[in-house]
mmCIF file of C-alpha atoms in Angstrom:
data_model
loop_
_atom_site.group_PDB
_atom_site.id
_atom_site.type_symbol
_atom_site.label_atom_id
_atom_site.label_comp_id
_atom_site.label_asym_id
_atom_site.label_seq_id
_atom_site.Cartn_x
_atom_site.Cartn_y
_atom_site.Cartn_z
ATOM 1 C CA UNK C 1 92.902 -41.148 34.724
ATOM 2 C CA UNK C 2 89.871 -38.723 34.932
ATOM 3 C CA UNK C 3 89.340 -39.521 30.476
ATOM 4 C CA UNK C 4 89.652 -43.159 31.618
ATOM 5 C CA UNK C 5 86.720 -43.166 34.025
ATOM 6 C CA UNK C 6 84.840 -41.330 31.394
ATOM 7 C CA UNK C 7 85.382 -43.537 28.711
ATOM 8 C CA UNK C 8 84.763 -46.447 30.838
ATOM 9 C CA UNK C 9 80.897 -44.545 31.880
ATOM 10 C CA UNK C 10 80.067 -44.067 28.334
ATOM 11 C CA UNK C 11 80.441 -47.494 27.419
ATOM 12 C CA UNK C 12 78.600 -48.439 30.170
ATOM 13 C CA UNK C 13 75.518 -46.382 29.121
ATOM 14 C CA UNK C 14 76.006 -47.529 25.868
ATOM 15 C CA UNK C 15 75.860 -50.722 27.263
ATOM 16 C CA UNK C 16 73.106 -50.228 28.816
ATOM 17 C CA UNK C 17 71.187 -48.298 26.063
ATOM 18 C CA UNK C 18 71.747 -50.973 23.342
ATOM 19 C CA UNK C 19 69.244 -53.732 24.497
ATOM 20 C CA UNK C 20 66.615 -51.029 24.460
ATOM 21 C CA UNK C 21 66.800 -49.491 20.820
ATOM 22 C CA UNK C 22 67.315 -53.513 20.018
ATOM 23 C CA UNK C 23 63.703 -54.059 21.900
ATOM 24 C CA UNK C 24 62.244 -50.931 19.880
ATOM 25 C CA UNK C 25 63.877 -52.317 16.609
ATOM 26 C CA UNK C 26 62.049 -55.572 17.638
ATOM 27 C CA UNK C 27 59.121 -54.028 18.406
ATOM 28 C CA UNK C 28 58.781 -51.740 15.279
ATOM 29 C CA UNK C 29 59.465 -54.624 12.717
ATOM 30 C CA UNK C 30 57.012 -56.700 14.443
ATOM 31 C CA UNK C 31 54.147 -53.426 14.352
ATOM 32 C CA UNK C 32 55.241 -53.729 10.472
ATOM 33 C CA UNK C 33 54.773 -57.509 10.324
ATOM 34 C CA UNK C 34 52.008 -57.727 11.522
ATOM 35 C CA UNK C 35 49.951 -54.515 9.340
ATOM 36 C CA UNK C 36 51.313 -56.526 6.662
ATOM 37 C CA UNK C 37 50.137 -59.940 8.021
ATOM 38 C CA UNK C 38 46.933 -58.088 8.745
ATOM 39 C CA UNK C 39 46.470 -56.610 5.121
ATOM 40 C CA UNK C 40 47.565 -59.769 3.304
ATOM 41 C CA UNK C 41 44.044 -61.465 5.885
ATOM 42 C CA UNK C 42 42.532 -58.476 4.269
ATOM 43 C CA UNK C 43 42.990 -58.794 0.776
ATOM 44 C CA UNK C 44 42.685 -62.403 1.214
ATOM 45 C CA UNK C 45 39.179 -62.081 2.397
ATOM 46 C CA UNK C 46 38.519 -59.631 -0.157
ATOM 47 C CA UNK C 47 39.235 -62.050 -2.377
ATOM 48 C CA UNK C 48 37.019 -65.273 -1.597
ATOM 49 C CA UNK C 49 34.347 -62.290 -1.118
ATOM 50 C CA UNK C 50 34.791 -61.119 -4.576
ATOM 51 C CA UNK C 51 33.707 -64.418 -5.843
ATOM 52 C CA UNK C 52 30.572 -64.411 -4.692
ATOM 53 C CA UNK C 53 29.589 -60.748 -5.747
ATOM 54 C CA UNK C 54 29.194 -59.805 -9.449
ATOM 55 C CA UNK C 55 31.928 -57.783 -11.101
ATOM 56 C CA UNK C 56 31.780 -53.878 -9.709
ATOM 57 C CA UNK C 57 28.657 -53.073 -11.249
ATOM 58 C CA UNK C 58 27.518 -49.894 -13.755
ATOM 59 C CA UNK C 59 27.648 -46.422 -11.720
ATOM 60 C CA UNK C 60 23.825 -46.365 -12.487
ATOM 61 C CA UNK C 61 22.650 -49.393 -10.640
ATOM 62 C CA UNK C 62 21.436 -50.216 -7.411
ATOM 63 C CA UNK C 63 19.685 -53.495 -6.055
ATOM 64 C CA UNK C 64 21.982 -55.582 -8.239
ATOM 65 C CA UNK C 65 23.716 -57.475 -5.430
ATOM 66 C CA UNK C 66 24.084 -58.253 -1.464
ATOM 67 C CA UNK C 67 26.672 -59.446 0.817
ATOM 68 C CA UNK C 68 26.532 -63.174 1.281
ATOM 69 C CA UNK C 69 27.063 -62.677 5.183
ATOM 70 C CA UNK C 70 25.075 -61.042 8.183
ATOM 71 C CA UNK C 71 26.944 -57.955 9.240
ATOM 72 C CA UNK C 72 28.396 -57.464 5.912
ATOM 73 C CA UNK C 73 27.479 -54.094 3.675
ATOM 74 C CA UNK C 74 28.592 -51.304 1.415
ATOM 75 C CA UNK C 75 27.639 -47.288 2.062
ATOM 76 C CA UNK C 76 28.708 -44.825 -0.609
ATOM 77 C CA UNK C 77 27.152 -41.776 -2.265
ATOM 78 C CA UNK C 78 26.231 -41.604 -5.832
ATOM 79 C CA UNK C 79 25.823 -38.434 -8.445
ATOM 80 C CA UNK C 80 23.586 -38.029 -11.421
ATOM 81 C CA UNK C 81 23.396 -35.488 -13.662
ATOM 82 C CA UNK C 82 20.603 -35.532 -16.835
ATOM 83 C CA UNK C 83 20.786 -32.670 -19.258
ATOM 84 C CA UNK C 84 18.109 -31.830 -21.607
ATOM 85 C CA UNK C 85 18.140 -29.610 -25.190
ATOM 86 C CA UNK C 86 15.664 -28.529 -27.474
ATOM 87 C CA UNK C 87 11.930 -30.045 -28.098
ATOM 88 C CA UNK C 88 10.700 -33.266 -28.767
ATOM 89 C CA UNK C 89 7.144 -34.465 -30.078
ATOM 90 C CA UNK C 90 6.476 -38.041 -29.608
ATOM 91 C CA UNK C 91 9.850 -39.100 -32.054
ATOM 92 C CA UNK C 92 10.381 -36.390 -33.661
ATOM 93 C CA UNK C 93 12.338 -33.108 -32.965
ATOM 94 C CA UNK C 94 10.750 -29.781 -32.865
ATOM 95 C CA UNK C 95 11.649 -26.386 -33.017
ATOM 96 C CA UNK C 96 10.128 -24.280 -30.457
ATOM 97 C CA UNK C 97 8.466 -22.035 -33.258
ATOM 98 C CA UNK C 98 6.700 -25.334 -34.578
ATOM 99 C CA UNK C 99 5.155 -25.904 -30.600
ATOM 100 C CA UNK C 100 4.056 -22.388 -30.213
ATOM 101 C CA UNK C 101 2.041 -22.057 -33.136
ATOM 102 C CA UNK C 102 0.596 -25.510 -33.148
ATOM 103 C CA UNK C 103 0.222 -27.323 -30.172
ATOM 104 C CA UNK C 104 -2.800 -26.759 -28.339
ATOM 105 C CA UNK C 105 -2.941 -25.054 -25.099
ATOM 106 C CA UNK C 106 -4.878 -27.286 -22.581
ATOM 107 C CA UNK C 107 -6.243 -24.575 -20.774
ATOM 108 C CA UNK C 108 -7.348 -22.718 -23.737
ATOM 109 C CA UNK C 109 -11.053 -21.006 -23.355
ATOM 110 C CA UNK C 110 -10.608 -19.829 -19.879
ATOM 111 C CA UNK C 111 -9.631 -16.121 -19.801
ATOM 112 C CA UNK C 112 -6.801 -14.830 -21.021
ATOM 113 C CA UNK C 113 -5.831 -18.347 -22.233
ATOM 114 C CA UNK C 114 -4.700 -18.341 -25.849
ATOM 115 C CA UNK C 115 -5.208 -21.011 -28.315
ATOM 116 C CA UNK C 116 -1.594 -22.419 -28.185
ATOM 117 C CA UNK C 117 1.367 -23.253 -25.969
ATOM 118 C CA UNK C 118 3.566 -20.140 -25.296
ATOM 119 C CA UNK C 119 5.946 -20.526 -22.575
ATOM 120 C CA UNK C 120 8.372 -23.678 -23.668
ATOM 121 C CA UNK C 121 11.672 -25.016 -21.990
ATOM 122 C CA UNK C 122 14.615 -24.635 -23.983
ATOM 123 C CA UNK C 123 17.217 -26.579 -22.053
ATOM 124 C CA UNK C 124 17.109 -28.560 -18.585
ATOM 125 C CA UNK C 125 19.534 -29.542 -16.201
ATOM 126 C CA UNK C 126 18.865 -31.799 -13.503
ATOM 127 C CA UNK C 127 21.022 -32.984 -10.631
ATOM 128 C CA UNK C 128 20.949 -35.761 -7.823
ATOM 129 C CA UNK C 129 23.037 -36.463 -5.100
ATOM 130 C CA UNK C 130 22.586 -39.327 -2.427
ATOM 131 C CA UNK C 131 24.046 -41.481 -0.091
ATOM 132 C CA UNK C 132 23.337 -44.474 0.187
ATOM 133 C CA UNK C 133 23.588 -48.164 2.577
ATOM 134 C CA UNK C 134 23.055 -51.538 1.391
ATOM 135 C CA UNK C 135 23.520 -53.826 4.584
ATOM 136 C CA UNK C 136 22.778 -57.622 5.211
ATOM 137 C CA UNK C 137 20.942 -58.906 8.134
ATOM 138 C CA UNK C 138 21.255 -62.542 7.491
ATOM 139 C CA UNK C 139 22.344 -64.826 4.798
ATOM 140 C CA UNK C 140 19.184 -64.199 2.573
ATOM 141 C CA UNK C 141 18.068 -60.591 2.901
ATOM 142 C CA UNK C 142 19.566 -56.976 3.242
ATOM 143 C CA UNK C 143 18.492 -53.661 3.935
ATOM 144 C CA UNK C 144 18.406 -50.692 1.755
ATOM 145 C CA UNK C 145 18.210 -47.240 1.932
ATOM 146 C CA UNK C 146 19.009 -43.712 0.077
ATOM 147 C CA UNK C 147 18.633 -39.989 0.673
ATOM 148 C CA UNK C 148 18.432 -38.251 -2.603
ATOM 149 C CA UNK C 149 19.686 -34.242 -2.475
ATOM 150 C CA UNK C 150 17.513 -32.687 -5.767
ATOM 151 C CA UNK C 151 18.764 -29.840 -7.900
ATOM 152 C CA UNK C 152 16.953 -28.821 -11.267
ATOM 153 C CA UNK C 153 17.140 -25.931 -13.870
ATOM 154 C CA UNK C 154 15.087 -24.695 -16.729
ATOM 155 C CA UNK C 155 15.748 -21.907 -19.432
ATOM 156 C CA UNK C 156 12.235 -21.269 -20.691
ATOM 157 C CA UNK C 157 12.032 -19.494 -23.938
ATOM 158 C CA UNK C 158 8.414 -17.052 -23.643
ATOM 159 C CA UNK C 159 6.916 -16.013 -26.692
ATOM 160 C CA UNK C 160 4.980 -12.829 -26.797
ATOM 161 C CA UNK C 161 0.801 -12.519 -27.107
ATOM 162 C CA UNK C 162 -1.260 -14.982 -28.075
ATOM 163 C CA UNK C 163 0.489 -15.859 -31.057
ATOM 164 C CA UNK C 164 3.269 -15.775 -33.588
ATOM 165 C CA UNK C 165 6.755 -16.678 -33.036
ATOM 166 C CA UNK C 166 7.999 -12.972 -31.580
ATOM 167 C CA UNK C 167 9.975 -14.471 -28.858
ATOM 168 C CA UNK C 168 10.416 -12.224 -25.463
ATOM 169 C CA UNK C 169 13.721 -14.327 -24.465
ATOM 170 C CA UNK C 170 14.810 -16.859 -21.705
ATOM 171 C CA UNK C 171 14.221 -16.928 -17.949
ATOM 172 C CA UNK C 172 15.542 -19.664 -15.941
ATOM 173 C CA UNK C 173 13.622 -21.331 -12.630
ATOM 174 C CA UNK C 174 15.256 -23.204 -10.247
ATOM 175 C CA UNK C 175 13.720 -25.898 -7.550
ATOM 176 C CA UNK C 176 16.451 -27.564 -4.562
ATOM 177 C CA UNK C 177 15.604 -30.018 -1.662
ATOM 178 C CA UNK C 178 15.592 -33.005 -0.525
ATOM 179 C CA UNK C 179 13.724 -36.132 -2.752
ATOM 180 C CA UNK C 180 11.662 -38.887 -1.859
ATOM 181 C CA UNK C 181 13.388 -41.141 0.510
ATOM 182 C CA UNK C 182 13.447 -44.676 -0.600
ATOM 183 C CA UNK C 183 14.465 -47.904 1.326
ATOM 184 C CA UNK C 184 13.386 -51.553 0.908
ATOM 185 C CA UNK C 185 15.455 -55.266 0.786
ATOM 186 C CA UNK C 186 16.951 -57.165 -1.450
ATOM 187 C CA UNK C 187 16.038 -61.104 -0.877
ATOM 188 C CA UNK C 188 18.465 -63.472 -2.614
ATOM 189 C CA UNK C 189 16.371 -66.258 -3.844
ATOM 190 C CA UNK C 190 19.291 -68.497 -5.706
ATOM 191 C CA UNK C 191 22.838 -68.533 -5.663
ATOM 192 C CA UNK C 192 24.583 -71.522 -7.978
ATOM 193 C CA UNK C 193 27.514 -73.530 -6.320
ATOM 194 C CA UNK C 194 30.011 -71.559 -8.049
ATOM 195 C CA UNK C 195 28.053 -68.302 -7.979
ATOM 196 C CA UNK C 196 27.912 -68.442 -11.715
ATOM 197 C CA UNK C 197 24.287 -67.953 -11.881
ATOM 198 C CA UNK C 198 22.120 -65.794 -9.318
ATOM 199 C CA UNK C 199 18.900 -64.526 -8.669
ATOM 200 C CA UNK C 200 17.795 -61.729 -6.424
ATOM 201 C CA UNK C 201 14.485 -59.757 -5.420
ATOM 202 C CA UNK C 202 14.281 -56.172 -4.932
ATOM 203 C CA UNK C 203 11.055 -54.751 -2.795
ATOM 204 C CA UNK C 204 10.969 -51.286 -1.559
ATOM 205 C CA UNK C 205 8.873 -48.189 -0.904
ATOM 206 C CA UNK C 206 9.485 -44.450 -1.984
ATOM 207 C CA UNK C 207 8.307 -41.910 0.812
ATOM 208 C CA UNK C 208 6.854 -38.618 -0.273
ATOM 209 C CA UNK C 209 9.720 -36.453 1.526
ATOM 210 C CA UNK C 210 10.220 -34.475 -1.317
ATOM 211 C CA UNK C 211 8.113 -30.753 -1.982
ATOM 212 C CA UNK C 212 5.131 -30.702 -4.881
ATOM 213 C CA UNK C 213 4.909 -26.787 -3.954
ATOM 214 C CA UNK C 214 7.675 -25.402 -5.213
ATOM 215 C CA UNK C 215 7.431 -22.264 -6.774
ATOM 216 C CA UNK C 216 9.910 -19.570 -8.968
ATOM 217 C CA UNK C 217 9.160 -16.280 -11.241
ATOM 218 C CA UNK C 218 8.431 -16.842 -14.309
ATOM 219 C CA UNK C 219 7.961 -14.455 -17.282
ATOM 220 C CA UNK C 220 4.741 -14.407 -18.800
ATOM 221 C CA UNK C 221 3.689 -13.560 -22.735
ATOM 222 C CA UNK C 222 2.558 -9.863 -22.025
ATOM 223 C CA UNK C 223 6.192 -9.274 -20.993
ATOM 224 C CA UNK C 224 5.818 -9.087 -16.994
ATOM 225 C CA UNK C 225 7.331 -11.830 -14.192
ATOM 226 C CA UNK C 226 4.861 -14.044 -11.951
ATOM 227 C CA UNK C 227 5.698 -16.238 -9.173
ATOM 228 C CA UNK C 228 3.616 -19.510 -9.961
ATOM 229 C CA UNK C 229 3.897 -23.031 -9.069
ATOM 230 C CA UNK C 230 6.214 -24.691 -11.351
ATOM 231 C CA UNK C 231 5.793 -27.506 -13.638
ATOM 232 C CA UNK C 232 5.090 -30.760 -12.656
ATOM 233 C CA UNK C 233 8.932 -32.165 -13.691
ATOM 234 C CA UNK C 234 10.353 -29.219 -11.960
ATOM 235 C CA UNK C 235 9.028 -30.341 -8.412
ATOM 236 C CA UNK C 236 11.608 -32.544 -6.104
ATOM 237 C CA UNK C 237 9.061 -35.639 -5.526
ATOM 238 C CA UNK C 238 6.235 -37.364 -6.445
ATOM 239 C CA UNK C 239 3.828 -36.351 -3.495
ATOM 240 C CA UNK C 240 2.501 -40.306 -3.435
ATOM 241 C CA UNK C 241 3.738 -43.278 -1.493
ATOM 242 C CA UNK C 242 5.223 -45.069 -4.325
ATOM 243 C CA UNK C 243 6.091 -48.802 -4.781
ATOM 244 C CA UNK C 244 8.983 -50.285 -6.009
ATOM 245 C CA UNK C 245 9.406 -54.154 -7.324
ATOM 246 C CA UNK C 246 12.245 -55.302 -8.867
ATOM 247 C CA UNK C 247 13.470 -58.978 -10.842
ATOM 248 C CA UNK C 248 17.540 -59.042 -10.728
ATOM 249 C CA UNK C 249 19.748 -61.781 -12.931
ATOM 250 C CA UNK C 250 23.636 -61.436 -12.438
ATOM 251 C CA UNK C 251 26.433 -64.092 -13.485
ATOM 252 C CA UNK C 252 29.830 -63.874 -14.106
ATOM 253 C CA UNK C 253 33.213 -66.481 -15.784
ATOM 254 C CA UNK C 254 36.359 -65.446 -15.162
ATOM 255 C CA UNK C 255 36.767 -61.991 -16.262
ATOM 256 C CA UNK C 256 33.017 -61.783 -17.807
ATOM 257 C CA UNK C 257 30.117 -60.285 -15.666
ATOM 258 C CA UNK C 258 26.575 -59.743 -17.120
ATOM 259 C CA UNK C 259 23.045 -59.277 -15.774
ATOM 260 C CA UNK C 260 19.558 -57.699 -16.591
ATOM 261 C CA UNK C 261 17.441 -56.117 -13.972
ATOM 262 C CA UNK C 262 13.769 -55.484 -14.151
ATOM 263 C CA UNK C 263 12.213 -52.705 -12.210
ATOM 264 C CA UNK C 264 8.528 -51.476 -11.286
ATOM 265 C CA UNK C 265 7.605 -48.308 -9.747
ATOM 266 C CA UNK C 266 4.194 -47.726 -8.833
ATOM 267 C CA UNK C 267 2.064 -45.442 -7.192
ATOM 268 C CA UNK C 268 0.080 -46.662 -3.852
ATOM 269 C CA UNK C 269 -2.138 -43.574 -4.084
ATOM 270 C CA UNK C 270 -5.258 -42.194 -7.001
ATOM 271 C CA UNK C 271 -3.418 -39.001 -5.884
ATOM 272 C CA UNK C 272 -1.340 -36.628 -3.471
ATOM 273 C CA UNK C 273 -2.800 -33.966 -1.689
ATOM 274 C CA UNK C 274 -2.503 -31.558 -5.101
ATOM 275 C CA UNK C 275 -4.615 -33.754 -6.910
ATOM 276 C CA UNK C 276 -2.121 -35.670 -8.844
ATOM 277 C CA UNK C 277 0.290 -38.690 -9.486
ATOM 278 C CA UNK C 278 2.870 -39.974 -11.588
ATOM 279 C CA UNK C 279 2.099 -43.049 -13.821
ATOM 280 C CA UNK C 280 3.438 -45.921 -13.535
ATOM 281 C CA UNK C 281 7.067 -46.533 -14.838
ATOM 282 C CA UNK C 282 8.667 -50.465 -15.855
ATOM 283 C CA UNK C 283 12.545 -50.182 -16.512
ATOM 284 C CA UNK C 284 14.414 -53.091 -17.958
ATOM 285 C CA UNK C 285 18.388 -53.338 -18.853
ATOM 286 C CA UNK C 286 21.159 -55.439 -19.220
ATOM 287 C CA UNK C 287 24.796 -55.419 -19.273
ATOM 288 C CA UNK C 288 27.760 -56.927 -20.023
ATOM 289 C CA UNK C 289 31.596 -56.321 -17.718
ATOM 290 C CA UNK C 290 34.914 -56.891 -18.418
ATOM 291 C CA UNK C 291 37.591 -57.143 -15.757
ATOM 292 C CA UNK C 292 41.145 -55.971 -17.124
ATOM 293 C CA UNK C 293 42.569 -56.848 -13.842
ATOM 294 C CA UNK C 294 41.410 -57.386 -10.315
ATOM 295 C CA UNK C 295 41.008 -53.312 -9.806
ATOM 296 C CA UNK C 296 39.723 -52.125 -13.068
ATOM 297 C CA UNK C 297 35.990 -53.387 -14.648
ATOM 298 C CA UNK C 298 34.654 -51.755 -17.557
ATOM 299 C CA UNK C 299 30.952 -51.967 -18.651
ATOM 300 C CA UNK C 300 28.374 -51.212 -21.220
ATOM 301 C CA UNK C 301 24.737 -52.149 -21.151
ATOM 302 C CA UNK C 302 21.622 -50.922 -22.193
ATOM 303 C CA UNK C 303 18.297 -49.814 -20.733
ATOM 304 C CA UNK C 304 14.864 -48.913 -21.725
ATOM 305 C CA UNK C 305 11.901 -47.559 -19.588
ATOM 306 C CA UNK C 306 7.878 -47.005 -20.831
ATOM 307 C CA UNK C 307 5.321 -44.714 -18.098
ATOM 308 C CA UNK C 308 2.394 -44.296 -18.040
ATOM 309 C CA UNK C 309 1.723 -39.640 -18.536
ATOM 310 C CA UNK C 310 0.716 -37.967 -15.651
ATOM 311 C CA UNK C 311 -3.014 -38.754 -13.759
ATOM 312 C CA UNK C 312 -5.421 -35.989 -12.177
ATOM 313 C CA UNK C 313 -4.145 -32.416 -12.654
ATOM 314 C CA UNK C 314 -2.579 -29.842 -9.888
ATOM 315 C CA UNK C 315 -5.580 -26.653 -10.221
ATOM 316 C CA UNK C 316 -1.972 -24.269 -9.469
ATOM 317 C CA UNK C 317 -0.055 -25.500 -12.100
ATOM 318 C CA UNK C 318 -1.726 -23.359 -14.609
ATOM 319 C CA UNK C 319 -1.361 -21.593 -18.204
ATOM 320 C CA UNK C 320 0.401 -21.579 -21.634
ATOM 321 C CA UNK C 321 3.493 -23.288 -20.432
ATOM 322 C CA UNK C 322 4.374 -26.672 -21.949
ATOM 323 C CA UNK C 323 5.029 -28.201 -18.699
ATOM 324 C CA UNK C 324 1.953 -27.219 -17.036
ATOM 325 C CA UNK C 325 0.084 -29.913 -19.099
ATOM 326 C CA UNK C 326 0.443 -33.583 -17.764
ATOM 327 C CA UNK C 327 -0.432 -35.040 -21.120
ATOM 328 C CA UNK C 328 3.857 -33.976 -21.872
ATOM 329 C CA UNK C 329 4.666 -36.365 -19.357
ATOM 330 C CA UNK C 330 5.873 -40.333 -19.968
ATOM 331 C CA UNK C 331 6.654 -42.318 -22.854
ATOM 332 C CA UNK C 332 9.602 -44.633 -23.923
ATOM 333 C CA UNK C 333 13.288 -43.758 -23.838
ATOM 334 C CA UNK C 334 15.677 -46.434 -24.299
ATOM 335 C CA UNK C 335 19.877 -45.603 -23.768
ATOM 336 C CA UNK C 336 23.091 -46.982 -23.793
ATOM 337 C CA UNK C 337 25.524 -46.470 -20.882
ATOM 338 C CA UNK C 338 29.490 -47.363 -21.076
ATOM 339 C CA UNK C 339 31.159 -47.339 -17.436
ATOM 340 C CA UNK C 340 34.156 -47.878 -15.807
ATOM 341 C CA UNK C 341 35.023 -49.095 -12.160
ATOM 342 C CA UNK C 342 38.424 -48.943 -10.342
ATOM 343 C CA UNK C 343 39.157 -50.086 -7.277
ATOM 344 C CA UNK C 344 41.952 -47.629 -5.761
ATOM 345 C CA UNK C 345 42.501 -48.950 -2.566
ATOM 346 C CA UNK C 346 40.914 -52.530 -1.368
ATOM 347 C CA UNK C 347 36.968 -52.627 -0.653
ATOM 348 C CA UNK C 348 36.610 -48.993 -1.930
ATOM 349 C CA UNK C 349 35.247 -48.620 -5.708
ATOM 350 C CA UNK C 350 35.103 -45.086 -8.103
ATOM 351 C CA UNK C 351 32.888 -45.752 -10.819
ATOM 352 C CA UNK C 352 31.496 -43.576 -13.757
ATOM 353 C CA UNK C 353 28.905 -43.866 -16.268
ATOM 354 C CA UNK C 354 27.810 -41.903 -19.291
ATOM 355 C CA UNK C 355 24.157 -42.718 -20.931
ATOM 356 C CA UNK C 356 23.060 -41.459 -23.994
ATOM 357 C CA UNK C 357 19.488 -41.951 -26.059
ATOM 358 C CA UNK C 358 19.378 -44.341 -28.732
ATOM 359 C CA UNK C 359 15.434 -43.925 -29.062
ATOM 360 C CA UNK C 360 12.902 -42.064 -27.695
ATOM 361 C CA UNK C 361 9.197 -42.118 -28.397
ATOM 362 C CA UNK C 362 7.355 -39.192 -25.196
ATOM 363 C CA UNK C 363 3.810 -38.673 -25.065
ATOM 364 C CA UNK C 364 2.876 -35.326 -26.334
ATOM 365 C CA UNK C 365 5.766 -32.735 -26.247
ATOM 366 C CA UNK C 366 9.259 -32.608 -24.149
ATOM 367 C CA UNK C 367 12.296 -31.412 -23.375
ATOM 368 C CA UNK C 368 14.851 -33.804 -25.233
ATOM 369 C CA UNK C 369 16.978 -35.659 -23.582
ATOM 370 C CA UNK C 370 20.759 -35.172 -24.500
ATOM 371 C CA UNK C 371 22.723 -37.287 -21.694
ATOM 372 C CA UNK C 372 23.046 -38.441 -18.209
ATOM 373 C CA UNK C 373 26.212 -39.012 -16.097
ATOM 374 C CA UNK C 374 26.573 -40.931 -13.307
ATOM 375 C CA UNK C 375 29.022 -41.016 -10.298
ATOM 376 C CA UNK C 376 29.564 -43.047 -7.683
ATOM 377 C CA UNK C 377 31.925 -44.066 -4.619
ATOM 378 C CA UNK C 378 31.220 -47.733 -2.823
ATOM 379 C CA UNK C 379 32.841 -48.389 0.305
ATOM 380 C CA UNK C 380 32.575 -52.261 1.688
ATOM 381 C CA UNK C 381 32.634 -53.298 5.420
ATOM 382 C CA UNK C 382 32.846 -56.785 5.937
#
């Protein structure tokens, strides 16, 4: 009787229990149905979106492209990293004995000054990291901005007295900080029906957040170590407000993208408060994309800058060292860049670039450039 009344309980509870784990089934597919439904809106969107931006552009680029609707944007951070070997004079590659015994030293007639260069940079490594935003207001302009983190490196090879080719070794000086901070806006001035064809404005200014002061120990051609201002390429920013202008062209068919960009910096200032500027730099290139599938672009284009050398002179940036003149500053460098973009996850984009010198004409003598790499994670909100 007593197993009775206890069988007959439990199937009450049971009873009881069942419509409730039925409701959470319920409940739980319907949580599921509707991420999916919500992902499927998603991707949708993503979609139409997709067809009126270019294909993921190279890692290298910025100011190619803005979101078609107020609110809409993309934030990531980018990486580049430039490496420099060995000595170049105008086209021509030099040996560092061929600089130090016959390239003039600017500053030579003051004391202690010898005739030639003797301090000369035997490989350079430089490194930028920055975040950036690119965020539309309205259906014809958006806001820009980036925050550029500066690392750079130079082995300099010293060469003892005031001449000959007896070398006294390496030393290697170091600069780190923050850059110039730039932001401007992109105005789109045409978009075809089918976004085929489209034309966009860049305009921006470059704020002089970054030092001009910065300073390291450097070892001299009698054999001792200084502390000294360093070179003028070894400083984190220009020290001017600088300008920036830029002409943008992108299209795209099917699985084709291309574009060209044009792209003016120029100094609003004679000078900074050193007694200095950059010259003016123009930057032109072009490129051509592929899309494999929806998620995977890859790219190759080519670019090509001319500026203008360096203009006044910094009175602490002094001596024998090839840096320290700002005739070795400027010229023309033109590359070519293959990339590759892959969209992991939706509205998130990994990209990576390599660039390499297919010509290079500098005014007076250089550090040659080997290769830059670039890096770069998008993220879109929309």
């Amino acid at each position: 009787m007593k197993s009775g009344k206890l069988l007959l309980a439990s199937s009450l509870m049971l009873a009881l229990a069942a419509p409730v784990v039925v409701q959470a089934e319920e409940d739980e597919a319907m949580t599921a149905f509707e991420k999916r439904k919500a992902l499927a809106e998603r991707i949708k969107k993503l979609r139409e979106l997709r067809k009126r931006l270019p294909h993921p552009v190279p890692s290298g680029l910025f100011g190619i492209y803005a979101f078609p609707e107020a609110g809409q944007g993309v934030a990531g951070i980018n990486y580049q990293h430039h490496e420099f070997d060995g000595l170049i004079q105008g086209s021509d590659s030099v040996s560092a004995e061929t600089v130090v015994t016959t390239v003039p030293n600017r500053f030579f007639g003051d004391p202690m000054q010898p005739p030639t260069l003797r301090v000369v940079p035997e490989h350079v490594e430089a490194d930028v990291a920055f975040p950036f935003a690119n965020f539309a207001i309205n259906d014809k302009f958006a806001l820009v901005g980036l925050v550029p983190l500066v690392q750079k490196k130079t082995t300099l090879e010293t060469f003892a007295g005031p001449m000959g080719t007896k070398s006294l070794g390496t030393n290697t000086v170091k600069s780190k900080g923050l850059g110039d901070i730039k932001f401007g806006t992109i105005y789109k001035a045409y978009n075809s029906e089918n976004y085929r064809h489209n034309f966009l404005v860049d305009l921006g200014l470059s704020v002089p957040t970054g030092s001009i002061t910065e300073t390291d120990y450097s070892l001299t051609p009698m054999n001792t170590k200084v502390k000294t201002r360093l070179a003028y390429g070894m400083q984190l920013g220009t020290g001017t407000w600088d300008g920036f202008f830029g002409l943008v062209y992108w299209g795209q068919d099917k699985n084709w993208g291309w574009g060209s960009q044009y792209l003016a910096t120029i100094p609003l200032e004679s000078e900074n408060k050193e007694g200095w500027r950059y010259g003016d730099k123009h930057e032109l290139t072009a490129w051509v994309s592929y899309s494999w599938n929806p998620d995977l672009v890859t790219s190759l284009r080519i670019r090509g800058e001319t500026q203008d050398q360096i203009h006044g002179m910094d009175p602490k940036i002094y001596g024998a060292g090839l840096g320290a003149d700002p005739d070795n500053y400027g010229g023309e460098r033109v590359e070519v860049g293959i990339g590759i973009n892959w969209m992991p996850v939706p509205a998130n984009n990994l990209s990576v670039e390599l660039l390499f010198p297919v010509h290079q004409d500098r005014n007076g003598v250089q550090a040659e450039h080997d290769f830059s790499l670039a890096f770069s994670w998008r993220t879109g909100f929309f």
